[in-house]
XYZ file of N, CA, C and O in Angstrom:
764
model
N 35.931 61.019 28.530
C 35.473 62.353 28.824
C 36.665 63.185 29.263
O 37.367 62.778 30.188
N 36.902 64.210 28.712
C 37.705 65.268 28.986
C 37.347 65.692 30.257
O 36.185 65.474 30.600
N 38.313 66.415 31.252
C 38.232 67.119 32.197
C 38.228 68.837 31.912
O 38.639 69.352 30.872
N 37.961 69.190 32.469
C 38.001 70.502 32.407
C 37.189 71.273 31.747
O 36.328 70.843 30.978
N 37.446 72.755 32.052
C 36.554 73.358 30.698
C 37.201 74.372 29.998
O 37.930 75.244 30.470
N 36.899 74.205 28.908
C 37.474 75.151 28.117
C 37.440 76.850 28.095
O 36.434 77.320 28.627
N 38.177 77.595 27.678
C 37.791 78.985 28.075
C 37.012 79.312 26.726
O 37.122 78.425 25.880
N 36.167 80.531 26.323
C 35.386 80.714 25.474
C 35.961 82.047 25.331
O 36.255 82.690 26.338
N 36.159 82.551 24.064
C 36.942 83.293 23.101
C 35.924 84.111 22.791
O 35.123 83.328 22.280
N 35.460 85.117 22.769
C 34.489 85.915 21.919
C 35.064 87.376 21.611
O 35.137 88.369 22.334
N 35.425 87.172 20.358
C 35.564 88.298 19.477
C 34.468 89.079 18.575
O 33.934 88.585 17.581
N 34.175 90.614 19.173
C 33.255 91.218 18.175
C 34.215 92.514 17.577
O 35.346 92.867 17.910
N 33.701 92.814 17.020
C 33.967 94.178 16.036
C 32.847 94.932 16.195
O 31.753 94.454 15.892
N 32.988 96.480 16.793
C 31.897 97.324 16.712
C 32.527 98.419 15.944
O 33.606 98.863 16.338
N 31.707 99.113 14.413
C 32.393 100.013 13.778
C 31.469 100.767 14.272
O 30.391 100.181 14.367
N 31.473 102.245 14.755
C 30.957 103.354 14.780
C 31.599 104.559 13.695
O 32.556 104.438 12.930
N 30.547 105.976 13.965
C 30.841 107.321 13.482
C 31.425 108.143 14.593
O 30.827 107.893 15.640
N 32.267 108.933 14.728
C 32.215 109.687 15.188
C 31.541 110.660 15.457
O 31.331 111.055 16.604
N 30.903 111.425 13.920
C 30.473 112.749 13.459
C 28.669 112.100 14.526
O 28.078 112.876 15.277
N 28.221 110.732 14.301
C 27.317 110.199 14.649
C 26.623 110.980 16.104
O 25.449 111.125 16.446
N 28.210 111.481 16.900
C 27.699 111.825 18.384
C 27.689 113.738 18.516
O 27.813 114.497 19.477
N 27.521 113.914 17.341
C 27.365 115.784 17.353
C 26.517 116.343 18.581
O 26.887 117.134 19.449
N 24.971 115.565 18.382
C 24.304 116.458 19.523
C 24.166 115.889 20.616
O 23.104 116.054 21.216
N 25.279 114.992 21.226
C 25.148 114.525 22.595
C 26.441 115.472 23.432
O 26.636 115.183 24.613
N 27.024 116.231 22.998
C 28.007 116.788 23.992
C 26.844 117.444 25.520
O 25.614 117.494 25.516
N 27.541 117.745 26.351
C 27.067 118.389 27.558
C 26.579 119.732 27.557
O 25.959 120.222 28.501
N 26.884 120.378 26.403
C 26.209 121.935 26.347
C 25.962 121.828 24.605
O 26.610 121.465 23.623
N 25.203 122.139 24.775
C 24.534 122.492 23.387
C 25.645 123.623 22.794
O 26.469 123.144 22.015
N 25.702 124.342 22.934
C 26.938 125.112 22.047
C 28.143 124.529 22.458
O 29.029 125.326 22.767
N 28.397 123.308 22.539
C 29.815 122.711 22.951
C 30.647 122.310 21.226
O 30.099 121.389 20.620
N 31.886 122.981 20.519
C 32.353 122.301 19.280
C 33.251 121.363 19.621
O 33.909 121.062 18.626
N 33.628 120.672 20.724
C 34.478 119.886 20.707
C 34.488 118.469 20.113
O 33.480 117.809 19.859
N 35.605 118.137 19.948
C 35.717 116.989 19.117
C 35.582 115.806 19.594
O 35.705 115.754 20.818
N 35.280 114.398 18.834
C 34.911 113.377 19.746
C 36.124 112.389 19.503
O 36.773 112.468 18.459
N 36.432 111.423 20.518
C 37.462 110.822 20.333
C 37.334 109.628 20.680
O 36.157 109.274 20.755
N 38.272 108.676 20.981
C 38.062 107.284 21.689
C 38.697 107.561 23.059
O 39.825 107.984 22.804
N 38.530 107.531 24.310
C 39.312 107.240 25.460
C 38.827 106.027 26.196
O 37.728 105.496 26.031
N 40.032 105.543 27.260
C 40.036 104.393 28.216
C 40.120 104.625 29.552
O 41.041 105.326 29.970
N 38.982 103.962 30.608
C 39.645 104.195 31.450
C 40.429 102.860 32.088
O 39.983 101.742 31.830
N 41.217 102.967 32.649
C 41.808 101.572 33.552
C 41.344 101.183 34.922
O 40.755 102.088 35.513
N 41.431 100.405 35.365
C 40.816 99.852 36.377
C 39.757 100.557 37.161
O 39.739 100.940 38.331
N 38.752 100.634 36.054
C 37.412 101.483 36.771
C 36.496 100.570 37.032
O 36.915 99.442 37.292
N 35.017 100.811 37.033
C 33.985 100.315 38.004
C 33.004 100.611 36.707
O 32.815 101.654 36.081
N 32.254 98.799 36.491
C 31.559 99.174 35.066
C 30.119 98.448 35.980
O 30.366 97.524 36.755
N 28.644 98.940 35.818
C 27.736 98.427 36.760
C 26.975 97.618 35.977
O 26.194 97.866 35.058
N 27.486 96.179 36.713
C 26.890 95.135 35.773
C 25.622 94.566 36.496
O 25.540 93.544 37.178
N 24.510 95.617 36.131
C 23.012 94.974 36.364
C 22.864 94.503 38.463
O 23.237 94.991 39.529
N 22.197 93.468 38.043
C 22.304 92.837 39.162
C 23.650 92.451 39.807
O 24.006 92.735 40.951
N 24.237 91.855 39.014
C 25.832 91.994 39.734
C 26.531 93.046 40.913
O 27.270 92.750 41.852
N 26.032 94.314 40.514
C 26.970 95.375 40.730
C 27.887 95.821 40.202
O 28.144 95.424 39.065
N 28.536 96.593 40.694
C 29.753 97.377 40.377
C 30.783 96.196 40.112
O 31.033 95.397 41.014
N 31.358 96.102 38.899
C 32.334 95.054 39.008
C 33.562 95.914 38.588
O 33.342 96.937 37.940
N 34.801 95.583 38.902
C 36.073 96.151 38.498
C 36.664 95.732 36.930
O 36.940 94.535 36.853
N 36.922 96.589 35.564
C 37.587 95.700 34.764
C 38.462 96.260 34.421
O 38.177 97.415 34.105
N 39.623 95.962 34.298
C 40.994 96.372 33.401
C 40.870 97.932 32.624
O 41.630 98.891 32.761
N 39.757 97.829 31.853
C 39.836 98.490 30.990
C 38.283 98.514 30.657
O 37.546 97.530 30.716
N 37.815 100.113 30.210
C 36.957 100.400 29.637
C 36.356 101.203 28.955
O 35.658 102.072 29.479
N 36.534 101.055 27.303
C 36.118 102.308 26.245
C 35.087 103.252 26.259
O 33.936 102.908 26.530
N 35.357 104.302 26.017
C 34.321 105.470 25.829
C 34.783 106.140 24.578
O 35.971 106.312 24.303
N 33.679 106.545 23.764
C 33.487 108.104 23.534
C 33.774 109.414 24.164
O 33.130 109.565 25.203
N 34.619 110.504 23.822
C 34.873 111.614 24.967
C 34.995 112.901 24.045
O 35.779 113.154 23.130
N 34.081 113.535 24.531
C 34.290 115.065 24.068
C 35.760 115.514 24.448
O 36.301 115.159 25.495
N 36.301 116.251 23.589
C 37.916 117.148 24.052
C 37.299 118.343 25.126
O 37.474 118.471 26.338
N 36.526 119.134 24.183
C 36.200 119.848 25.360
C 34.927 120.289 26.574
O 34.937 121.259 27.332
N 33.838 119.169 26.433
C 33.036 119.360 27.084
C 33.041 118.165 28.562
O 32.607 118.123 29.713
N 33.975 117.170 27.437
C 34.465 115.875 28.424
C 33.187 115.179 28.787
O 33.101 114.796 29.953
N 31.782 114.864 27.659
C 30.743 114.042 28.036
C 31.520 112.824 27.724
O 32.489 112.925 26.970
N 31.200 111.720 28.215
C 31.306 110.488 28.274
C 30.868 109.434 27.712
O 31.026 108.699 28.687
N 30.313 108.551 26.689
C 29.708 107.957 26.716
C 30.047 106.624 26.355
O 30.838 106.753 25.420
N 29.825 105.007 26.661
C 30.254 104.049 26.475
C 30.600 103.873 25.397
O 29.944 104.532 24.590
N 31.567 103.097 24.855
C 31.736 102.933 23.483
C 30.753 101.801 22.549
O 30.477 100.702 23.030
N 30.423 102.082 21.607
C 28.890 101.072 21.122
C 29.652 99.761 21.115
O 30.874 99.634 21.030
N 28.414 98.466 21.255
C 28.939 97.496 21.426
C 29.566 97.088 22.958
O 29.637 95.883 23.201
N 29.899 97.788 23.717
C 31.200 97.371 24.729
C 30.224 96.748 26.062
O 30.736 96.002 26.897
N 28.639 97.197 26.141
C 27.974 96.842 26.862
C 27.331 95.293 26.866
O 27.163 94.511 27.802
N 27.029 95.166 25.375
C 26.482 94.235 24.905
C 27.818 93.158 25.144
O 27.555 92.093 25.702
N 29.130 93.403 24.763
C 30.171 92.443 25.032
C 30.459 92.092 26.381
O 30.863 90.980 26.720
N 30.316 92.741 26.901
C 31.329 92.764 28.324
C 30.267 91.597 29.098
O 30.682 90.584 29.662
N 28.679 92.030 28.969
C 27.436 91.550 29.456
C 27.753 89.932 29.078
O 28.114 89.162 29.968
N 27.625 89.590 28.008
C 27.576 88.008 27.319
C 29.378 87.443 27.567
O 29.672 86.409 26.967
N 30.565 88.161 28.470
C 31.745 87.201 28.620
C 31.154 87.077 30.268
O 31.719 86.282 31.019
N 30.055 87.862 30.743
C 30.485 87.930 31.895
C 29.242 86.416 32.238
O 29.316 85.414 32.950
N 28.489 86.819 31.562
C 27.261 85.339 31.419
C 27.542 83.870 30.898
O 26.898 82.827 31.014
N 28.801 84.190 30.252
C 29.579 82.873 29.304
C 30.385 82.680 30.546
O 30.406 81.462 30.727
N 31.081 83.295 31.523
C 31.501 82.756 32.701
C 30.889 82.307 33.447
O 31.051 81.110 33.683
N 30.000 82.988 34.090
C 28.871 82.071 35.273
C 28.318 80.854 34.833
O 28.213 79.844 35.529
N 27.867 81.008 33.321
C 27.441 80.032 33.090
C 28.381 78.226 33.372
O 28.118 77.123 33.853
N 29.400 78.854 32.778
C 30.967 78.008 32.811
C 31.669 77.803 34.081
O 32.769 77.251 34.092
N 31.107 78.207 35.136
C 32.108 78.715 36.288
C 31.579 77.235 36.963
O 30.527 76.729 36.574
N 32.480 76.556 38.087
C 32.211 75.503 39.075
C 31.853 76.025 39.906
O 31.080 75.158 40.314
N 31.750 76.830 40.599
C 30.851 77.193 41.684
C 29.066 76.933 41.397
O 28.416 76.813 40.359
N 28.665 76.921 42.936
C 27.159 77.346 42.687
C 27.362 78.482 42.374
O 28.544 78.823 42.377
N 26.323 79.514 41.985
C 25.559 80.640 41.858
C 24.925 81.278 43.143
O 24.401 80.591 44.020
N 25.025 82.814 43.192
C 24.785 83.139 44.371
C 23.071 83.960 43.879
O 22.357 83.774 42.894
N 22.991 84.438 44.505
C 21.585 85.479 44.083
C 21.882 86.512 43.296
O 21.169 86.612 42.298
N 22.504 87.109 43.403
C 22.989 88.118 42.199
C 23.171 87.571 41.612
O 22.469 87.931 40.667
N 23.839 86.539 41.246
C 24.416 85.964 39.960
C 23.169 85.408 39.310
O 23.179 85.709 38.117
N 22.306 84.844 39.583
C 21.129 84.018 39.283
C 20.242 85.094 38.750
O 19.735 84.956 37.637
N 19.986 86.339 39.600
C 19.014 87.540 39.006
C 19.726 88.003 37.668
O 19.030 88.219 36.676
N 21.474 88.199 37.612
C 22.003 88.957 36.559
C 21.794 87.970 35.414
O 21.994 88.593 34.371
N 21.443 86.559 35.129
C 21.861 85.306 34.256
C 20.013 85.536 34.106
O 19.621 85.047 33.046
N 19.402 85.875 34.558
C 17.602 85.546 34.756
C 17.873 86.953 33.280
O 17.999 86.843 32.061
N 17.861 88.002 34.108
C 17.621 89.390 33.221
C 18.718 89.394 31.953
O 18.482 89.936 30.873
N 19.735 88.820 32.220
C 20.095 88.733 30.932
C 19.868 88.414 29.595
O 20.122 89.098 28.603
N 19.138 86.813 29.699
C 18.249 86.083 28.920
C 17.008 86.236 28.714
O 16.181 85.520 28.149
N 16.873 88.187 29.705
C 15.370 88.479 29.457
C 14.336 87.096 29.387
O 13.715 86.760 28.379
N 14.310 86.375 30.726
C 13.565 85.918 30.974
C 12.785 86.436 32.727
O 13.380 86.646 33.784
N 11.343 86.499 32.433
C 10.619 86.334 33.811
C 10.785 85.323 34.893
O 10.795 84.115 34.655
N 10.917 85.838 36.096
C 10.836 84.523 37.377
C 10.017 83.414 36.731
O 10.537 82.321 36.507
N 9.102 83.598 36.511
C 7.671 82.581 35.818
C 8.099 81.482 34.725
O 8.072 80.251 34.749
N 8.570 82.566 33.604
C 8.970 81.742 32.511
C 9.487 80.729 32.993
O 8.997 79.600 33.015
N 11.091 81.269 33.646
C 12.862 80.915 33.797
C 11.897 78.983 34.681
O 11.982 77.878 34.146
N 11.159 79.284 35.994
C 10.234 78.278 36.822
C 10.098 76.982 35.784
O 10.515 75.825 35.842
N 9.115 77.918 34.557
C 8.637 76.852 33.835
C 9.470 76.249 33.093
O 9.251 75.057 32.879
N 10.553 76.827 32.541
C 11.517 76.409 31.898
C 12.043 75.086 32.356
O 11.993 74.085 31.641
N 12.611 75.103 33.711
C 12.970 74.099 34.351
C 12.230 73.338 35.425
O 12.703 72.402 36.068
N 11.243 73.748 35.525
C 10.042 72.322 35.875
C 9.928 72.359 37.002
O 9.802 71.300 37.616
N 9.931 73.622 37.690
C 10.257 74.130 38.995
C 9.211 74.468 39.713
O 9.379 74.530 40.931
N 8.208 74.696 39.293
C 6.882 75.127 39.754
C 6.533 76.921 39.414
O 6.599 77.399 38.282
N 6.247 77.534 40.379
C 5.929 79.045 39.486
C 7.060 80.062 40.222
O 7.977 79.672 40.945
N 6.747 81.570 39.830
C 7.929 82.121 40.272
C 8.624 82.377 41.750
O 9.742 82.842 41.972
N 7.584 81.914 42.728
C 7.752 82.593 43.899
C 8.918 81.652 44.593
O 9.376 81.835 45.721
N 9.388 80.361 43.458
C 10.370 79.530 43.597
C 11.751 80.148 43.264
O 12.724 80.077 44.014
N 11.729 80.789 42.005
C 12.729 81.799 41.776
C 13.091 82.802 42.129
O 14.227 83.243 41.954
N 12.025 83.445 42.795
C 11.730 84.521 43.840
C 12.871 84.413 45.177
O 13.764 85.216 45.447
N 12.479 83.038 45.952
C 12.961 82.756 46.789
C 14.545 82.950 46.906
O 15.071 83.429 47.911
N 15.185 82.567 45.880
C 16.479 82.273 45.493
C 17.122 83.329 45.397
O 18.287 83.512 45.749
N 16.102 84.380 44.721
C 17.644 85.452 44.172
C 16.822 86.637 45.131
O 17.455 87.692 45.169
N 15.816 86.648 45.738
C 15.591 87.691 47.176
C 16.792 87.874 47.899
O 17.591 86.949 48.050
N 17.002 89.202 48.433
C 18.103 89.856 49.129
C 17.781 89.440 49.980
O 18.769 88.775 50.290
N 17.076 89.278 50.717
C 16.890 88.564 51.850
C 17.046 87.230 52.066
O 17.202 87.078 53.278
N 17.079 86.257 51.533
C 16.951 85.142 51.531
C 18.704 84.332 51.448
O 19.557 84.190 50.571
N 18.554 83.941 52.989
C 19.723 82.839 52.927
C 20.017 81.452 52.404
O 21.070 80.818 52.453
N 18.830 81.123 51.885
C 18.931 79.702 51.127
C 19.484 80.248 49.754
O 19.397 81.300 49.120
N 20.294 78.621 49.555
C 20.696 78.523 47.902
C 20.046 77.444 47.145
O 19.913 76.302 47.585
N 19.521 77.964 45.639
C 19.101 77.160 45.088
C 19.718 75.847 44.766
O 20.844 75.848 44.268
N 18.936 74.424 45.058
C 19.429 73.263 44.993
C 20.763 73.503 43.630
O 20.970 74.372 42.784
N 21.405 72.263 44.009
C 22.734 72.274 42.942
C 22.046 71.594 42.122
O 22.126 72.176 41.040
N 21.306 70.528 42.015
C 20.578 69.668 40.817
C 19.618 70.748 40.012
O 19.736 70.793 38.787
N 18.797 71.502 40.583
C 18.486 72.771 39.303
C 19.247 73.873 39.380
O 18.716 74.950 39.107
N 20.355 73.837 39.686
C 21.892 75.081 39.236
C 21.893 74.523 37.684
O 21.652 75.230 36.706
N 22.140 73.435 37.656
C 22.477 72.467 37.273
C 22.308 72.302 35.730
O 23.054 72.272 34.751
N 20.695 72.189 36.033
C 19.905 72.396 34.862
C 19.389 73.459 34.217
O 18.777 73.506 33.149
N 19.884 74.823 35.432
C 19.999 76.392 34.570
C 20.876 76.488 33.682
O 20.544 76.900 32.570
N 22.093 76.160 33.931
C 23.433 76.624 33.547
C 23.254 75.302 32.191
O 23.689 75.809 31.157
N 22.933 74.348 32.017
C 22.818 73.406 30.674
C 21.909 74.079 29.895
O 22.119 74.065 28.683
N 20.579 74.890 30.468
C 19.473 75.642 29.493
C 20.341 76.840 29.162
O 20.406 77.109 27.963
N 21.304 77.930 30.351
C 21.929 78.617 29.454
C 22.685 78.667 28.787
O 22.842 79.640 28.050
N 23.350 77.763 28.790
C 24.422 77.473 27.815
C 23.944 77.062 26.544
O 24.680 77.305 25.588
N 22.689 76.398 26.301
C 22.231 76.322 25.151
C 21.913 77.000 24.564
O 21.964 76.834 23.345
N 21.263 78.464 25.288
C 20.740 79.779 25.032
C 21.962 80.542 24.316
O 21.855 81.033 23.192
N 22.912 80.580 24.943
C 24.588 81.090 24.477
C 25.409 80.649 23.300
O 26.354 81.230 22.767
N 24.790 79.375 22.976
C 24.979 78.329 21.583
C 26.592 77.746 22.350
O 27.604 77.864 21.659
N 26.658 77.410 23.137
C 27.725 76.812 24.159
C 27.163 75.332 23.480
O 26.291 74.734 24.111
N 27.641 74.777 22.260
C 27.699 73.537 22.156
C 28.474 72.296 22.316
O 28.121 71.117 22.306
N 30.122 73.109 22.534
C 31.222 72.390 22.981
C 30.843 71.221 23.729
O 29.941 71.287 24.565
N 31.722 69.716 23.391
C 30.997 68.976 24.257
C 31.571 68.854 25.545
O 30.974 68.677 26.607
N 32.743 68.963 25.356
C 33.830 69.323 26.688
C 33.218 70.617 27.720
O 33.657 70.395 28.848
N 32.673 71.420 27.718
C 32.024 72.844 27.968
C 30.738 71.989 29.028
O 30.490 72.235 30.208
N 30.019 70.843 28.038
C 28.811 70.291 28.465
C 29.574 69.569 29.795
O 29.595 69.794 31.005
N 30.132 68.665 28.968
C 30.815 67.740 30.003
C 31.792 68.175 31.547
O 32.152 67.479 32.496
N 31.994 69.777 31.197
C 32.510 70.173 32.441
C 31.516 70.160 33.316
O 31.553 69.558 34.389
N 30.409 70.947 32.819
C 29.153 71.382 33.773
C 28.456 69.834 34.121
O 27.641 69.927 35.039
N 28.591 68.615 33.647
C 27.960 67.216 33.728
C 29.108 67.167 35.288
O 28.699 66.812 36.394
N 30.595 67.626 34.987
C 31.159 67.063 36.076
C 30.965 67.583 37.623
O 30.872 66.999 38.703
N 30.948 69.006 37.202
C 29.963 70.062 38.233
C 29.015 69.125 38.593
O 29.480 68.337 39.417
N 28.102 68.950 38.357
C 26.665 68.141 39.098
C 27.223 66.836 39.413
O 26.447 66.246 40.165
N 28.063 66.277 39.193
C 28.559 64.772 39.784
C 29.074 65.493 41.325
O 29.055 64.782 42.330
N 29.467 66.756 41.400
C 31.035 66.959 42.413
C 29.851 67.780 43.563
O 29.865 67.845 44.792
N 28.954 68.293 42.620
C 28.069 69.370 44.238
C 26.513 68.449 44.237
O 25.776 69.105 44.974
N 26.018 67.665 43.906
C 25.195 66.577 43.537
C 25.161 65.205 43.769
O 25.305 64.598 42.708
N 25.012 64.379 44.856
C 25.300 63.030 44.580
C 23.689 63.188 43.971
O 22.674 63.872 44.104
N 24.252 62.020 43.200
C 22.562 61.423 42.109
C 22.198 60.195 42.705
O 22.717 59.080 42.750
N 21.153 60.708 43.157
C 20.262 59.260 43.573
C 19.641 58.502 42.181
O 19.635 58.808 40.989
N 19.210 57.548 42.834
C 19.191 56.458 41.991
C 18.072 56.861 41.064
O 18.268 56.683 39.862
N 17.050 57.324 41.412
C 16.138 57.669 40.811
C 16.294 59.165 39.854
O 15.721 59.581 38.846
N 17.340 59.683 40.716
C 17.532 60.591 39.386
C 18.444 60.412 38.594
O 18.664 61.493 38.046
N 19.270 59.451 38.129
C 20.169 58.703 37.222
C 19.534 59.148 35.982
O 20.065 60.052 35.337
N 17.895 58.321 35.383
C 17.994 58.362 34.188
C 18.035 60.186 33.613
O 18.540 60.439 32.519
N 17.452 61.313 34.494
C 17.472 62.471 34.198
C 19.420 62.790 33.861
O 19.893 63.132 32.777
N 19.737 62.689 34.388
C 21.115 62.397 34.176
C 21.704 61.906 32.711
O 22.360 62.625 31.958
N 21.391 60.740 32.502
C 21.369 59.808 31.471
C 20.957 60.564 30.146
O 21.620 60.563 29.109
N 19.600 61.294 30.378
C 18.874 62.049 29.543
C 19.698 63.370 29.258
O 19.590 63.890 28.147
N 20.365 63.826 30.041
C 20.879 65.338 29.274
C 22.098 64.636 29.024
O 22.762 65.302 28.228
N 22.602 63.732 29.307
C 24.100 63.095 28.294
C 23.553 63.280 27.388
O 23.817 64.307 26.763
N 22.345 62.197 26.808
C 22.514 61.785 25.724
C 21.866 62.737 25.009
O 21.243 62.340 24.025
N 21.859 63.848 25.248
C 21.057 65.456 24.491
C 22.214 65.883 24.136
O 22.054 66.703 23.231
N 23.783 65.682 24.501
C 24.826 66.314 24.291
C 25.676 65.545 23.945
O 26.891 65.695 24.068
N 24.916 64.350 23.322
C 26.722 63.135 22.965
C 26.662 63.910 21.540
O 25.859 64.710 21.057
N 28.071 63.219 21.005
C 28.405 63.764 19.869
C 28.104 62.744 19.139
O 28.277 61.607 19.578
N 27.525 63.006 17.711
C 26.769 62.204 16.881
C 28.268 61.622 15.912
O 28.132 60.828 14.981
């Protein structure tokens, strides 16, 4: 078994129109032209997350009315590197992180419960409530982050096997939960 995990690469291409954004300027009699601009180290609001800081971030920009608008695609990208990390990341998960990874996969408290064998939502509830100082057990972190990663098509087996080493390192496995253990190996050996 490999150590570590690999980083995940995702390259998209978004082609847009320009001419496409005519009647979104800020004044209706506005002729200005539309362009590409960047800003640098601004503040992009990622959902439940919050405000996160990134390098860099494309817009659409009127010359002279100066409306704004994201550049297509850049939401949808930025959203799925930032979910391909948590998912990937050794840490537990905090409550934001768990609500932003829940709504991402557009899944319900209820569903996400049933998904992982958890009982109903007021279990998931518990976890990602602002109020609430408990953290969800590391043995179903555990088994979120293996369902999302499957969701993500994260089939790498090294990727699997990082997150297998995660639950060895924040998890001792009792004896009785070995074969569950046993069971998501062998869902991810390589044929």
């Amino acid at each position: 078994m490999k150590s570590g995990i690999k980083k995940i690469n995702i390259r998209k291409t978004s082609v847009f129109r320009l001419e496409d954004y005519k009647d979104a300027h800020q004044k209706l009699d506005c002729n200005g032209k539309w362009g590409q601009a960047f800003t640098v180290n601004d503040y992009y609001p990622a959902g439940a997350l919050g405000p996160i800081q990134l390098p860099c971030i494309p817009y659409i920009r009127c010359s002279k009315c100066e409306a704004m608008l994201l550049a297509p695609g850049f939401q949808d990208f930025i959203e799925e590197v930032i979910a391909s990390n948590l998912v990937l990341s050794k840490g537990l998960l905090d409550k934001k992180q768990l609500r932003f990874l829940r709504q991402y996969f557009d899944l319900s408290q209820e569903k996400l419960a049933e998904q992982l064998g958890v009982g109903d939502r007021f279990y998931m509830s518990k976890y990602e409530s602002g109020s609430s100082t408990q953290h969800m057990p590391a043995d179903v972190q555990f088994k979120l982050k293996v369902l999302y990663a499957k969701m993500l098509g994260i089939d790498s087996t090294d990727s699997i096997y990082g997150l297998l080493e995660q639950q060895d390192k924040y998890t001792e496995i009792a004896q009785k939960d070995l074969p569950l253990a046993q069971e998501i190996r062998r869902q991810f050996a390589v044929g």
